[in-house]
Amino acid sequence: MTSMDIQEQYRKVFQYCCSRIASPETAEDLTQETFLRFLEHPEYQGNGKEMQYLYTIARNLCIDEYRKAPDEAKGEPLQADRQAEGWIDRLAVREILDHLPEEEREIIVLRYVAELSVREISHIFGVSWFAMNRRIRHILSQMRKDFEKEGSV
Amino acid sequence: MSRKFRKALRALHTTFPKPDPLREAKFLGSLPRQYPKKKIAIPFLHMSGKPLYYGIPAAVIAVVLITAGTEVYHNVSEQKLPVLTPTETVTVTEASGHETATEIPTATERTDTTEDTPTQPGIPETEALATMPAVQTDSVSTPGTDAVQTAPPPAETIPQATQSPQVDTPEPTVPTPNEPEPTAPGFSYEPPPAAAFRDERVTPYSSYTVPDEVLEYTPPPNDSLPPPSSSVPANALVVMGRIDTVWYTQSGGEAWMQLDITITQSYRSSYQTGDRISVYVEGGYMSLADYLTLHPERAEGFEYPDAALQQSAAAEFGNIPRTGTEQLFVLTTNIPSDVPYGAYTGALYAPSSYDAQNILQQIGN
């Protein structure tokens, strides 16, 4: 766990879990469980694939949680600091995000909230970098169109 | 609109809740105490819970190493290996490119001298070397390896011819600084090459080749980076560099270039001349098909078939840096998230331009 900032990743993993689990308490439980499982296995560390392993664990835990209580897995209601500049745009993007299909939403959260590289996301989903890059572009293109539609209303 | 969208996307994490600070602190605080486990290398520990045959390769290697070590020990103890006499000193010299006050021959020159020095016929080279007069080369010798003396071997192990020079060997002389140092034929030590240049170039995640047909755009200003300023940020690096390679790539839907440069002069950085780095600068070319996908508002008015789009490029920067030219670079580590880690972003200036002179003046050059 030397090559990444645990505190920063804690926040990101938590927000990733929040995007998939409604209850913040459950999301935080899953976050801590993710780190515990990650740290229990030294072989996950020091090979440059820490992020891939970390988010794969978090993803699997979220899927397990979803199976246990599917009603809870709707994602955290959106929040925004209304004092911050551009909060309306952020809320608009977040609403668009919440209406994306499950997997597309997950990809965008991993890319822009967890700030994983396209390569790391492609490893988590088991597809090639090119395929993932193309997919992200396609999703962004759709989101941009929706964003412009909302802006013009 | 697309700028707003990009900005909002990058700040998306602010729409998600933050973890409970108390729970977070408690959990993170418990980690170091809970996981102080360090792996300790204990032989054959890796076999725990595994079949016994997992240990066979390690055991075989251990036997081979022990046998080889024992063999060497016996050879040395029974004087089977050539050794040096006590009055002989072999000097290990270091060949270095640094200039010294006296003109000391380099290792290469000494090697040449060796060839000229007659060795006694019929004596193996190792033995002939052992008969060399002692020479001190403190000024260039490596500390700790100046002189190596070994224990005397039994007389019968050394041919008679090799012992005679011991009698005639003059006393070791210490060269004065003004005198050229006597040449030390033969035994010279080739040190590893001087500190290698740092090579911190990165490989772009994707790159475009420029087709014949290029459609030019006047792009809107990119808000992801601060506008170029004539003042040099306090934490920015300033180097002069020669452009070796130009890669055309994209970041966040905008055309970027990756310039691989060799530093020719470092004004404010820890780099040295010869080091290599990668610098991302805005502009360049990218596939028109990709460009219009990411900028759909610009697709209106283009009636290109898909095949033509795939073969066309969008140009966003008229002044493409040429390879082989020298530029002044002001570098920051404020890189976009989809740029390979280790690269810099930067602005470049022609060395003779007013901006370049202004920058150098600001940093005191």
XYZ file of C-alpha atoms in Angstrom:
518
model
C 0.000 0.000 0.000
C 2.899 2.241 -0.572
C 2.182 3.469 -4.034
C -1.123 5.152 -3.275
C -2.518 7.538 -0.751
C -4.805 5.462 1.479
C -6.761 8.458 2.713
C -7.466 9.708 -0.780
C -8.393 6.259 -1.995
C -10.648 5.785 1.022
C -12.701 8.773 -0.084
C -12.789 7.615 -3.690
C -13.712 4.032 -2.894
C -16.404 5.332 -0.569
C -17.842 7.546 -3.283
C -17.715 4.674 -5.739
C -19.647 2.519 -3.267
C -22.086 5.392 -2.733
C -22.772 5.457 -6.451
C -24.008 1.887 -6.173
C -25.423 1.613 -2.661
C -28.053 3.998 -1.294
C -27.058 3.899 2.353
C -23.880 5.830 3.181
C -23.395 3.669 6.278
C -23.455 0.513 4.191
C -21.183 2.166 1.650
C -18.686 2.990 4.354
C -18.852 -0.565 5.698
C -18.106 -1.838 2.222
C -15.258 0.656 1.859
C -13.623 -0.546 5.034
C -14.183 -4.168 4.086
C -12.540 -3.419 0.744
C -9.415 -2.087 2.390
C -9.277 -4.909 4.921
C -9.436 -7.505 2.162
C -6.925 -5.616 0.070
C -4.436 -5.349 2.907
C -4.861 -8.974 3.898
C -3.245 -9.983 0.626
C 0.319 -8.716 0.226
C 0.376 -10.171 -3.274
C -2.033 -7.429 -4.353
C 0.539 -4.821 -3.511
C 3.696 -3.619 -5.164
C 2.953 -4.864 -8.668
C 1.447 -1.702 -10.113
C -2.071 -3.150 -10.103
C -3.176 -1.927 -6.693
C -5.990 0.231 -8.031
C -7.278 -2.537 -10.231
C -7.412 -4.949 -7.293
C -8.847 -2.365 -4.925
C -11.761 -1.448 -7.147
C -12.349 -5.017 -8.214
C -12.805 -5.920 -4.538
C -15.089 -2.914 -4.016
C -17.073 -3.806 -7.101
C -17.561 -7.408 -6.024
C -18.614 -6.329 -2.545
C -21.160 -3.934 -4.030
C -22.503 -6.686 -6.265
C -22.822 -9.004 -3.253
C -24.598 -6.269 -1.353
C -26.912 -5.695 -4.265
C -27.829 -9.367 -4.289
C -28.619 -9.212 -0.587
C -30.745 -6.079 -0.750
C -31.510 -5.014 -4.312
C -33.831 -2.223 -3.171
C -30.959 -0.383 -1.533
C -28.771 -0.344 -4.572
C -29.981 2.826 -6.127
C -27.105 5.131 -5.403
C -26.805 8.005 -3.006
C -29.168 10.956 -3.645
C -27.220 13.698 -5.315
C -25.650 16.417 -3.289
C -23.845 19.578 -4.177
C -22.348 22.518 -2.420
C -24.594 25.282 -3.624
C -22.058 27.887 -2.740
C -19.566 26.494 -5.199
C -19.339 27.916 -8.679
C -21.012 25.859 -11.386
C -23.085 23.735 -9.025
C -26.072 23.824 -11.361
C -24.005 22.282 -14.123
C -22.679 19.665 -11.745
C -26.143 18.719 -10.614
C -27.243 18.506 -14.236
C -24.360 16.178 -15.075
C -25.068 14.119 -11.983
C -28.723 13.739 -12.948
C -27.703 12.622 -16.403
C -25.282 10.187 -14.801
C -27.965 8.740 -12.578
C -30.129 8.014 -15.591
C -27.421 6.126 -17.415
C -27.558 2.345 -17.564
C -25.894 0.699 -14.565
C -22.653 -0.284 -16.239
C -22.196 3.009 -18.066
C -22.726 4.903 -14.826
C -20.157 2.736 -13.139
C -17.602 3.397 -15.869
C -18.052 7.153 -15.626
C -17.814 7.068 -11.827
C -14.615 5.041 -12.008
C -13.175 7.437 -14.578
C -14.190 10.798 -13.142
C -14.879 10.220 -9.456
C -12.348 7.501 -8.644
C -10.063 8.973 -11.319
C -8.854 5.633 -12.579
C -7.064 5.517 -15.893
C -8.784 4.026 -18.906
C -6.305 1.168 -18.739
C -7.222 0.340 -15.142
C -10.931 0.449 -15.917
C -10.419 -1.771 -18.940
C -8.674 -4.321 -16.691
C -11.522 -4.239 -14.174
C -14.080 -4.877 -16.907
C -11.854 -7.339 -18.740
C -11.870 -5.545 -22.073
C -9.130 -3.979 -24.157
C -7.985 -0.418 -23.646
C -9.262 0.536 -27.074
C -12.683 -0.906 -26.451
C -12.950 0.881 -23.115
C -11.709 4.151 -24.555
C -14.241 3.968 -27.350
C -16.966 3.159 -24.895
C -16.112 6.076 -22.620
C -16.127 8.416 -25.581
C -19.497 7.129 -26.660
C -20.965 7.581 -23.181
C -19.515 11.075 -22.891
C -20.887 11.987 -26.260
C -24.373 10.907 -25.172
C -24.050 12.711 -21.865
C -22.924 15.870 -23.603
C -25.947 15.775 -25.883
C -28.267 15.365 -22.890
C -26.463 18.148 -21.072
C -26.920 20.505 -24.011
C -30.580 19.563 -24.258
C -31.093 20.367 -20.590
C -29.237 23.635 -21.013
C -31.396 24.701 -23.902
C -34.686 23.999 -22.078
C -21.458 24.408 -23.545
C -18.894 21.669 -23.909
C -16.530 23.566 -21.653
C -19.186 23.720 -18.959
C -19.817 20.027 -19.434
C -16.168 19.135 -19.046
C -15.847 21.327 -15.986
C -18.921 19.793 -14.403
C -17.674 16.304 -15.206
C -14.347 16.937 -13.519
C -16.121 18.199 -10.412
C -18.542 15.283 -10.394
C -17.090 13.878 -7.188
C -18.434 16.902 -5.306
C -21.977 15.621 -5.889
C -21.200 12.504 -3.885
C -21.123 12.454 -0.092
C -17.892 12.359 1.806
C -17.100 9.622 4.296
C -17.869 10.158 7.946
C -14.665 11.790 9.236
C -14.844 10.034 12.609
C -15.263 6.588 11.144
C -12.634 7.290 8.536
C -10.079 8.523 11.070
C -10.743 5.597 13.388
C -10.402 3.078 10.598
C -7.322 4.587 9.009
C -5.733 5.020 12.430
C -6.170 1.343 13.151
C -4.504 0.203 9.938
C -0.840 0.637 10.883
C -1.351 -1.200 14.166
C -3.422 -3.885 12.615
C -1.150 -4.533 9.659
C 2.450 -4.193 10.737
C 3.099 -7.563 9.159
C 6.259 -7.592 7.211
C 7.325 -10.492 5.176
C 10.466 -12.019 6.625
C 12.489 -14.129 4.304
C 12.886 -17.501 5.950
C 14.254 -20.310 3.812
C 11.624 -22.737 2.665
C 8.882 -20.701 4.332
C 7.246 -20.433 0.948
C 6.667 -24.177 1.108
C 4.250 -23.966 3.972
C 1.159 -25.890 3.024
C 2.665 -26.985 -0.269
C 3.889 -30.413 -1.364
C 7.497 -31.286 -0.582
C 8.564 -31.357 -4.232
C 8.163 -27.562 -4.318
C 11.453 -27.428 -2.446
C 13.430 -29.556 -4.913
C 14.631 -26.715 -7.203
C 15.789 -24.664 -4.223
C 17.598 -27.650 -2.733
C 19.350 -28.437 -6.049
C 20.493 -24.823 -6.425
C 21.763 -24.802 -2.846
C 23.815 -27.998 -3.409
C 25.321 -26.612 -6.637
C 26.287 -23.346 -4.977
C 27.820 -25.063 -1.951
C 29.808 -27.421 -4.184
C 31.121 -24.566 -6.320
C 32.052 -22.551 -3.246
C 33.895 -25.486 -1.698
C 35.801 -26.059 -4.943
C 36.954 -22.457 -5.077
C 38.004 -22.577 -1.451
C 40.135 -25.680 -2.027
C 41.746 -24.199 -5.130
C 42.720 -21.082 -3.289
C 43.946 -22.872 -0.192
C 46.048 -25.306 -2.276
C 47.510 -22.413 -4.310
C 46.182 -23.706 -7.582
C 45.191 -20.248 -8.611
C 47.780 -17.618 -9.667
C 48.465 -15.123 -6.931
C 50.743 -12.123 -6.599
C 53.996 -11.760 -4.710
C 54.085 -9.514 -1.650
C 56.240 -6.816 -3.194
C 53.995 -6.402 -6.135
C 51.220 -3.962 -6.173
C 48.521 -3.903 -8.710
C 46.873 -0.581 -9.031
C 43.317 -0.407 -10.047
C 42.815 2.807 -11.920
C 39.591 4.457 -12.685
C 38.996 5.781 -16.153
C 36.928 8.859 -15.899
C 36.038 11.652 -18.215
C 36.741 14.316 -15.613
C 39.551 16.690 -16.264
C 42.484 16.633 -13.872
C 45.239 19.136 -13.217
C 47.981 16.873 -14.546
C 47.718 15.128 -17.830
C 47.291 11.618 -16.642
C 46.965 9.081 -19.388
C 43.534 7.633 -19.674
C 42.795 3.973 -19.312
C 42.683 3.602 -23.043
C 46.123 5.078 -23.416
C 47.421 2.770 -20.769
C 46.011 -0.194 -22.536
C 47.867 0.873 -25.626
C 51.043 1.133 -23.635
C 50.543 -2.365 -22.413
C 50.716 -3.631 -25.910
C 54.033 -1.920 -26.386
C 55.522 -3.197 -23.168
C 57.453 -6.374 -23.888
C 56.559 -9.259 -21.713
C 58.935 -12.025 -21.092
C 58.548 -14.811 -23.591
C 56.887 -17.908 -22.406
C 55.256 -16.329 -19.423
C 51.508 -16.359 -19.226
C 50.027 -12.923 -19.222
C 48.726 -13.168 -15.684
C 52.138 -14.045 -14.386
C 53.852 -11.375 -16.415
C 51.516 -8.856 -14.952
C 52.401 -10.021 -11.508
C 55.984 -8.975 -12.082
C 55.192 -5.364 -12.830
C 56.853 -2.709 -10.743
C 54.556 -1.038 -8.305
C 53.064 2.217 -9.412
C 51.030 4.552 -7.311
C 48.312 6.527 -8.984
C 46.546 8.020 -6.047
C 45.306 10.940 -8.036
C 43.144 8.774 -10.177
C 42.683 5.615 -8.218
C 39.421 4.669 -6.695
C 39.356 4.959 -2.919
C 39.507 1.621 -1.269
C 40.930 -0.094 -4.312
C 44.255 1.674 -4.536
C 46.509 -1.182 -3.849
C 45.818 -4.825 -3.498
C 48.407 -7.082 -2.006
C 48.117 -10.766 -1.646
C 49.892 -13.360 0.406
C 53.117 -14.837 -0.984
C 52.709 -18.068 -2.834
C 55.150 -20.933 -2.470
C 58.177 -20.445 -4.711
C 57.571 -23.606 -6.691
C 54.294 -22.338 -8.016
C 55.832 -19.376 -9.786
C 58.195 -19.805 -12.712
C 61.712 -18.638 -12.109
C 61.517 -16.042 -14.815
C 58.778 -14.234 -13.030
C 60.718 -13.905 -9.812
C 63.757 -12.127 -11.225
C 62.082 -8.759 -11.701
C 61.492 -8.631 -7.966
C 65.169 -8.069 -7.481
C 65.422 -5.383 -10.100
C 62.197 -3.688 -9.287
C 62.893 -0.099 -8.381
C 61.343 1.432 -5.308
C 57.882 2.756 -5.901
C 58.012 6.393 -6.783
C 55.361 8.920 -6.109
C 54.906 11.145 -9.144
C 55.013 14.839 -8.512
C 52.004 16.723 -9.730
C 53.951 18.210 -12.628
C 55.405 14.958 -13.792
C 53.444 12.750 -16.091
C 52.575 9.607 -14.259
C 54.411 6.478 -15.250
C 52.278 4.237 -17.306
C 50.813 1.186 -15.647
C 50.815 -1.455 -18.300
C 48.168 -4.020 -18.391
C 45.930 -4.421 -15.440
C 43.435 -1.645 -15.623
C 39.940 -1.521 -14.301
C 37.084 -0.413 -16.486
C 34.541 1.244 -14.235
C 30.897 1.343 -15.166
C 30.060 4.227 -17.476
C 29.594 7.600 -15.863
C 26.175 8.303 -14.390
C 23.689 7.511 -17.122
C 21.414 10.241 -18.346
C 17.954 10.237 -16.891
C 15.409 8.987 -19.365
C 11.934 9.927 -18.151
C 10.157 9.794 -21.454
C 6.685 8.266 -21.452
C 4.722 6.452 -24.107
C 1.509 8.152 -25.195
C -1.650 6.125 -24.734
C -2.630 6.799 -28.320
C -1.214 8.731 -31.221
C -2.351 9.867 -34.637
C -0.506 10.010 -37.909
C -1.190 13.051 -40.043
C -2.974 12.277 -43.302
C -2.679 14.338 -46.436
C -5.947 16.109 -45.897
C -6.077 18.340 -42.854
C -9.088 20.413 -41.908
C -8.175 23.355 -39.766
C -10.181 24.708 -36.894
C -9.945 27.684 -34.662
C -10.667 26.013 -31.366
C -12.238 27.731 -28.386
C -9.790 28.442 -25.572
C -9.151 25.430 -23.392
C -10.221 26.174 -19.865
C -8.484 23.162 -18.396
C -5.209 25.019 -18.216
C -4.481 28.543 -17.068
C -3.893 31.008 -19.888
C -0.277 31.393 -20.907
C 1.426 33.980 -18.824
C 4.693 35.765 -19.294
C 5.463 35.326 -15.613
C 7.088 32.059 -14.621
C 5.263 30.187 -11.832
C 7.406 29.689 -8.745
C 7.304 25.893 -9.013
C 7.803 25.701 -12.765
C 10.915 24.162 -14.244
C 12.764 26.018 -16.954
C 14.946 24.108 -19.375
C 16.234 24.429 -22.897
C 15.587 21.285 -24.874
C 15.962 19.807 -28.313
C 12.813 18.207 -29.700
C 13.503 14.607 -30.655
C 10.021 13.306 -31.380
C 6.574 14.820 -31.805
C 3.585 12.584 -31.070
C 0.113 13.730 -31.992
C -2.368 12.598 -29.400
C -5.458 13.852 -27.634
C -6.553 14.543 -24.106
C -10.092 15.241 -23.031
C -11.201 15.562 -26.632
C -8.603 18.195 -27.500
C -5.547 17.733 -29.644
C -2.313 17.587 -27.689
C 1.221 16.865 -28.647
C 3.740 14.847 -26.724
C 7.212 16.212 -27.330
C 10.092 13.962 -26.338
C 12.988 16.294 -25.672
C 16.636 16.045 -24.747
C 17.663 18.749 -22.326
C 20.452 20.906 -23.653
C 20.560 23.331 -20.743
C 18.865 23.345 -17.384
C 18.079 26.766 -15.951
C 15.803 25.801 -13.086
C 15.460 22.060 -12.578
C 17.355 19.074 -11.277
C 17.834 17.774 -14.779
C 21.165 17.846 -16.500
C 22.188 18.200 -20.087
C 21.396 14.990 -21.894
C 18.435 13.972 -19.746
C 15.278 13.096 -21.630
C 11.719 13.924 -20.696
C 8.273 14.111 -22.280
C 6.309 17.323 -22.435
C 2.643 17.696 -23.330
C 1.630 20.873 -25.107
C -1.739 21.809 -26.457
C -2.356 21.591 -30.149
C -1.399 19.279 -32.955
C -3.567 16.961 -34.947
C -6.176 14.420 -34.069
C -8.535 12.254 -36.054
C -11.420 14.297 -37.406
C -13.778 11.410 -36.739
C -12.788 11.413 -33.068
C -12.889 15.174 -32.933
C -16.426 15.441 -34.257
C -17.614 12.667 -31.985
C -16.394 14.633 -29.013
C -17.514 17.989 -30.423
C -20.857 17.211 -31.996
C -21.762 20.877 -32.196
C -18.992 21.261 -34.735
C -20.157 18.371 -36.859
C -22.890 20.494 -38.405
C -22.008 21.494 -41.917
C -19.656 18.610 -42.512
C -20.919 16.181 -45.070
C -18.028 13.814 -45.125
C -18.555 10.116 -45.516
C -17.256 8.030 -42.648
C -14.265 6.780 -44.605
C -13.154 10.329 -45.353
C -13.584 11.299 -41.725
C -11.404 8.437 -40.637
C -8.655 9.630 -42.967
C -8.855 13.302 -42.057
C -7.360 15.208 -39.196
C -8.412 18.195 -37.223
C -5.647 20.720 -36.792
C -5.842 22.847 -33.727
C -2.499 24.468 -33.696
C -0.855 26.061 -36.694
C 2.617 26.261 -35.244
C 3.710 22.655 -34.973
C 7.142 22.374 -33.307
C 9.711 20.837 -35.591
C 11.944 17.999 -34.490
C 15.577 18.895 -34.109
C 14.870 22.477 -33.044
C 15.776 23.903 -29.673
C 13.097 25.550 -27.575
C 12.862 27.057 -24.137
C 10.385 25.055 -22.035
C 8.513 26.207 -18.958
C 7.281 22.979 -17.377
C 4.692 22.128 -14.761
C 3.420 18.825 -13.456
C -0.191 19.924 -13.807
C -1.045 17.144 -16.225
C -4.515 16.031 -17.299
C -5.620 12.763 -15.768
C -5.476 10.885 -19.076
C -1.856 11.784 -19.770
C 0.783 9.191 -18.878
C 2.234 9.720 -15.427
C 5.702 11.234 -15.449
C 5.129 13.665 -18.293
C 5.087 17.431 -17.949
C 2.831 20.027 -19.438
C 4.492 23.098 -20.668
C 4.804 26.078 -22.875
C 7.615 26.449 -25.344
C 9.287 29.541 -26.710
C 11.807 30.109 -29.453
C 15.085 30.838 -27.675
C 15.531 34.147 -29.465
C 11.989 35.389 -28.816
C 11.177 38.227 -26.490
C 9.185 35.881 -24.222
C 12.120 33.512 -23.845
C 14.470 36.345 -22.971
C 11.927 37.711 -20.536
C 11.579 34.322 -18.839
C 15.320 33.841 -18.527
C 15.621 37.313 -17.079
C 12.927 36.552 -14.520
C 14.739 33.498 -13.242
C 18.028 35.354 -13.101
C 19.800 34.174 -16.241
